[in-house]
């Protein structure tokens, strides 16, 4: 049985959580996927077989917080795949965890090292619960309890900056003004709250826009894509695409699904199927 499901968070959590992902596949012959930068932190609970990670140079932690990264990771799966992922908004994790996103950068941090008994209890309860909606109920109960406890961690300035970026503002000086901070203060606060410095985060946002347009198979030329996404030229686009995904434009075009699915959109923005070895 193969099953992938996206569940949206409740309204009160939507400013902090993007989606919940549920994926279950049985008897999987060895397969590989490339995880590319998504620009947000995710909390994943793996209930199936262990997966190999090229970043870890070994198996992924059974359950872990995945920080923002500016590079790609190849994952190898086989047997039973069964995981739940909570994908947070860029500034969402500060409402729920004492560890800052900056401490998670370029890391897949096992829950075992976080000294967080409530999070380990959530892991255990999810491992014992088969129904997806019941799992969402457990997750949201946990998140709501954290919101009440860590409410002062919310930072309206950073949320305003993220909104400005979504509206197309990519000038760091202007974004610092939006946050009512000096340039130096803004870089420090942004890196602490988001998990990447403003420049790196804006590059990831630009890459994600490019990846999305390539998934849509719009027929745009590289020059048109470069202009639309804010790259200086084709060479700039090709270099950053290679840095973030390991692919050339032609290779990524071939790896993208023929028809872009809105339902799978965010998931496919993170995971790219690799050809069999």
Coordinates of C-alpha atoms in Angstrom, one line a residue:
X1 CA 0.0 0.0 0.0
X2 CA 1.4 3.4 -1.0
X3 CA -0.1 6.5 0.5
X4 CA 0.8 10.2 0.6
X5 CA -1.4 12.7 2.4
X6 CA -1.2 16.4 3.0
X7 CA -3.2 17.8 5.9
X8 CA -3.4 21.5 6.5
X9 CA -3.1 22.9 10.1
X10 CA -5.9 24.4 12.0
X11 CA -6.5 28.2 11.5
X12 CA -4.7 29.3 14.7
X13 CA -1.6 27.3 13.8
X14 CA -1.5 28.3 10.1
X15 CA 0.7 31.3 10.8
X16 CA 3.4 29.0 12.2
X17 CA 2.8 25.6 10.4
X18 CA 2.7 25.1 6.6
X19 CA 1.5 21.5 6.3
X20 CA 1.6 18.0 7.8
X21 CA 2.9 15.3 5.5
X22 CA 2.1 11.6 5.9
X23 CA 3.9 9.1 3.6
X24 CA 3.6 5.3 3.8
X25 CA 5.1 2.9 1.3
X26 CA 5.6 -0.9 1.8
X27 CA 8.1 -3.2 0.2
X28 CA 10.1 -0.4 -1.4
X29 CA 12.9 -1.6 -3.6
X30 CA 16.0 0.6 -2.9
X31 CA 15.2 4.1 -4.1
X32 CA 16.8 7.5 -3.8
X33 CA 15.5 11.0 -3.4
X34 CA 17.3 14.4 -3.3
X35 CA 16.2 16.8 -0.6
X36 CA 16.8 20.3 -1.8
X37 CA 16.6 23.6 0.3
X38 CA 13.0 24.4 1.3
X39 CA 13.7 27.5 3.4
X40 CA 12.0 26.3 6.6
X41 CA 12.5 23.9 9.5
X42 CA 10.7 20.5 9.6
X43 CA 10.1 18.1 12.4
X44 CA 10.0 14.5 11.1
X45 CA 9.0 11.2 12.8
X46 CA 10.2 8.1 11.0
X47 CA 8.2 5.0 11.9
X48 CA 9.5 2.7 9.2
X49 CA 13.0 1.5 8.2
X50 CA 16.0 3.7 8.7
X51 CA 17.0 5.9 5.7
X52 CA 20.5 6.7 4.7
X53 CA 21.5 10.4 4.4
X54 CA 24.5 11.6 2.4
X55 CA 24.6 14.6 4.7
X56 CA 24.9 12.5 7.8
X57 CA 27.1 9.9 6.1
X58 CA 24.9 7.3 7.8
X59 CA 21.3 6.7 8.8
X60 CA 19.0 9.6 9.6
X61 CA 18.0 9.9 13.3
X62 CA 14.7 8.1 13.8
X63 CA 13.0 11.4 14.6
X64 CA 14.6 14.8 14.2
X65 CA 14.4 18.5 13.6
X66 CA 15.7 19.3 10.1
X67 CA 17.2 22.8 10.0
X68 CA 17.4 25.2 7.1
X69 CA 20.2 24.2 4.7
X70 CA 21.8 25.8 1.7
X71 CA 22.8 22.5 0.1
X72 CA 21.2 19.3 -1.0
X73 CA 21.1 15.8 0.7
X74 CA 20.5 12.5 -1.0
X75 CA 18.3 10.0 0.9
X76 CA 18.2 6.3 0.2
X77 CA 15.1 4.3 1.3
X78 CA 14.1 0.6 1.2
X79 CA 11.6 -1.7 2.8
X80 CA 8.9 0.1 4.7
X81 CA 8.7 3.9 4.5
X82 CA 6.4 5.5 7.1
X83 CA 7.0 9.1 8.2
X84 CA 5.2 12.1 9.5
X85 CA 6.6 15.6 8.9
X86 CA 5.5 18.9 10.4
X87 CA 6.7 21.6 8.0
X88 CA 6.9 25.0 9.8
X89 CA 6.6 28.5 8.4
X90 CA 10.0 30.2 8.1
X91 CA 9.6 32.0 11.5
X92 CA 7.3 29.4 13.1
X93 CA 9.5 27.2 15.2
X94 CA 10.2 29.9 17.8
X95 CA 6.7 29.5 19.1
X96 CA 7.3 25.8 20.0
X97 CA 10.9 25.1 20.8
X98 CA 13.5 26.6 23.1
X99 CA 16.3 25.7 20.6
X100 CA 16.7 28.5 18.1
X101 CA 16.5 27.8 14.3
X102 CA 20.0 29.2 14.1
X103 CA 21.2 26.3 16.2
X104 CA 19.6 23.9 13.7
X105 CA 21.2 25.3 10.6
X106 CA 22.6 22.6 8.2
X107 CA 21.8 19.9 10.8
X108 CA 19.4 17.0 11.3
X109 CA 19.1 17.1 15.1
X110 CA 17.9 14.0 16.8
X111 CA 15.1 14.4 19.4
X112 CA 17.2 12.4 21.8
X113 CA 19.7 15.2 22.3
X114 CA 17.2 18.0 22.8
X115 CA 16.4 17.3 26.5
X116 CA 12.7 17.6 25.8
X117 CA 10.6 14.8 27.5
X118 CA 7.3 16.2 26.0
X119 CA 8.6 15.9 22.5
X120 CA 9.8 12.3 23.2
X121 CA 6.3 11.5 24.6
X122 CA 4.7 12.9 21.4
X123 CA 7.1 10.7 19.4
X124 CA 6.0 7.6 21.4
X125 CA 2.3 8.4 21.0
X126 CA 2.6 8.9 17.3
X127 CA 4.4 5.6 16.9
X128 CA 1.4 4.0 18.7
X129 CA -1.2 5.7 16.5
X130 CA -2.1 4.5 13.0
X131 CA -4.9 7.0 12.1
X132 CA -3.6 10.1 10.4
X133 CA -6.2 12.5 11.7
X134 CA -5.7 11.1 15.2
X135 CA -1.9 11.8 14.8
X136 CA -2.8 15.4 13.7
X137 CA -4.8 15.8 16.9
X138 CA -1.9 14.7 19.0
X139 CA 0.5 17.0 17.1
X140 CA -1.8 20.0 17.4
X141 CA -2.5 19.4 21.1
X142 CA 1.3 19.5 21.6
X143 CA 1.7 22.6 19.5
X144 CA -1.1 24.5 21.2
X145 CA 0.3 23.7 24.6
X146 CA 3.7 25.1 23.5
X147 CA 2.1 28.2 22.1
X148 CA 0.6 29.0 25.4
X149 CA 3.9 28.5 27.2
X150 CA 6.2 30.2 24.7
X151 CA 3.9 32.9 23.5
X152 CA 6.5 35.7 24.2
X153 CA 8.7 34.1 21.6
X154 CA 6.5 35.4 18.8
X155 CA 8.2 38.2 16.8
X156 CA 5.9 40.4 14.7
X157 CA 8.9 42.2 13.1
X158 CA 10.2 39.0 11.6
X159 CA 6.8 37.9 10.4
X160 CA 6.4 41.3 8.7
X161 CA 9.8 40.8 7.0
X162 CA 8.7 37.3 5.7
X163 CA 5.5 38.9 4.4
X164 CA 7.5 41.5 2.6
X165 CA 9.8 38.9 1.0
X166 CA 6.7 37.0 -0.2
X167 CA 5.5 40.2 -1.8
X168 CA 8.8 40.4 -3.7
X169 CA 11.0 42.6 -1.6
X170 CA 14.5 41.3 -1.8
X171 CA 16.5 44.3 -0.7
X172 CA 18.1 43.6 2.7
X173 CA 18.4 47.3 3.7
X174 CA 14.7 47.7 3.0
X175 CA 13.8 44.6 4.9
X176 CA 15.9 45.9 7.9
X177 CA 13.8 49.0 7.8
X178 CA 10.6 46.9 7.8
X179 CA 11.9 45.2 11.0
X180 CA 12.8 48.6 12.5
X181 CA 16.4 47.4 13.1
X182 CA 19.8 48.5 12.0
X183 CA 21.4 46.5 9.2
X184 CA 23.7 44.7 11.6
X185 CA 21.0 44.0 14.2
X186 CA 18.7 42.8 11.5
X187 CA 21.2 40.2 10.2
X188 CA 21.7 38.9 13.7
X189 CA 18.0 38.7 14.6
X190 CA 17.0 37.3 11.3
X191 CA 19.6 34.5 11.4
X192 CA 18.6 33.6 15.0
X193 CA 14.8 33.5 14.2
X194 CA 14.9 32.0 10.7
X195 CA 18.0 29.8 10.8
X196 CA 19.8 31.4 7.8
X197 CA 21.2 34.9 7.2
X198 CA 19.0 37.2 5.0
X199 CA 21.2 36.7 1.9
X200 CA 21.2 32.9 2.0
X201 CA 17.4 32.9 2.8
X202 CA 16.7 35.1 -0.2
X203 CA 18.8 32.9 -2.4
X204 CA 16.7 29.8 -1.3
X205 CA 13.5 31.7 -1.9
X206 CA 14.7 32.6 -5.4
X207 CA 15.7 28.9 -6.1
X208 CA 12.3 27.7 -4.9
X209 CA 10.6 30.1 -7.3
X210 CA 12.8 28.8 -10.1
X211 CA 12.1 25.2 -9.2
X212 CA 8.3 25.9 -9.1
X213 CA 8.4 27.4 -12.6
X214 CA 10.4 24.5 -13.9
X215 CA 7.9 22.0 -12.4
X216 CA 5.1 23.9 -14.2
X217 CA 6.8 23.2 -17.5
X218 CA 6.0 26.7 -18.8
X219 CA 8.3 26.4 -21.8
X220 CA 10.2 29.5 -20.6
X221 CA 13.8 29.8 -21.8
X222 CA 16.7 30.0 -19.3
X223 CA 17.0 33.7 -20.0
X224 CA 13.3 34.2 -19.3
X225 CA 13.5 32.2 -16.1
X226 CA 16.6 34.2 -15.0
X227 CA 14.7 37.5 -15.5
X228 CA 11.5 36.2 -13.8
X229 CA 13.3 34.9 -10.8
X230 CA 15.7 37.8 -10.3
X231 CA 19.0 36.2 -11.4
X232 CA 21.6 38.4 -13.0
X233 CA 21.8 36.2 -16.1
X234 CA 21.7 32.6 -17.3
X235 CA 25.2 31.8 -15.8
X236 CA 24.1 33.1 -12.4
X237 CA 21.0 30.9 -12.6
X238 CA 22.9 27.8 -13.6
X239 CA 25.5 28.2 -10.8
X240 CA 22.9 28.7 -8.0
X241 CA 20.8 25.8 -9.4
X242 CA 23.8 23.5 -9.3
X243 CA 24.8 24.7 -5.8
X244 CA 21.3 24.1 -4.4
X245 CA 20.2 21.0 -6.3
X246 CA 23.3 19.4 -7.8
X247 CA 21.5 19.4 -11.2
X248 CA 22.0 21.2 -14.4
X249 CA 18.9 23.0 -15.7
X250 CA 18.3 20.1 -18.2
X251 CA 18.7 17.5 -15.5
X252 CA 16.2 19.2 -13.2
X253 CA 13.7 19.7 -16.0
X254 CA 13.9 15.9 -16.7
X255 CA 13.5 15.2 -13.0
X256 CA 10.4 17.4 -12.6
X257 CA 7.0 15.7 -12.8
X258 CA 5.4 16.1 -16.3
X259 CA 2.3 17.8 -14.6
X260 CA 2.8 19.9 -11.5
X261 CA 0.4 18.9 -8.8
X262 CA -0.8 21.6 -6.4
X263 CA -1.6 18.9 -3.9
X264 CA 2.0 17.6 -4.0
X265 CA 3.5 21.0 -4.6
X266 CA 5.3 21.7 -1.4
X267 CA 6.5 18.1 -1.1
X268 CA 7.8 18.1 -4.6
X269 CA 9.5 21.4 -3.9
X270 CA 11.6 19.6 -1.3
X271 CA 12.0 16.0 -2.7
X272 CA 13.2 15.1 -6.2
X273 CA 13.3 11.5 -7.4
X274 CA 16.7 10.3 -8.5
X275 CA 17.1 7.7 -11.3
X276 CA 18.0 4.2 -10.3
X277 CA 21.7 3.6 -10.0

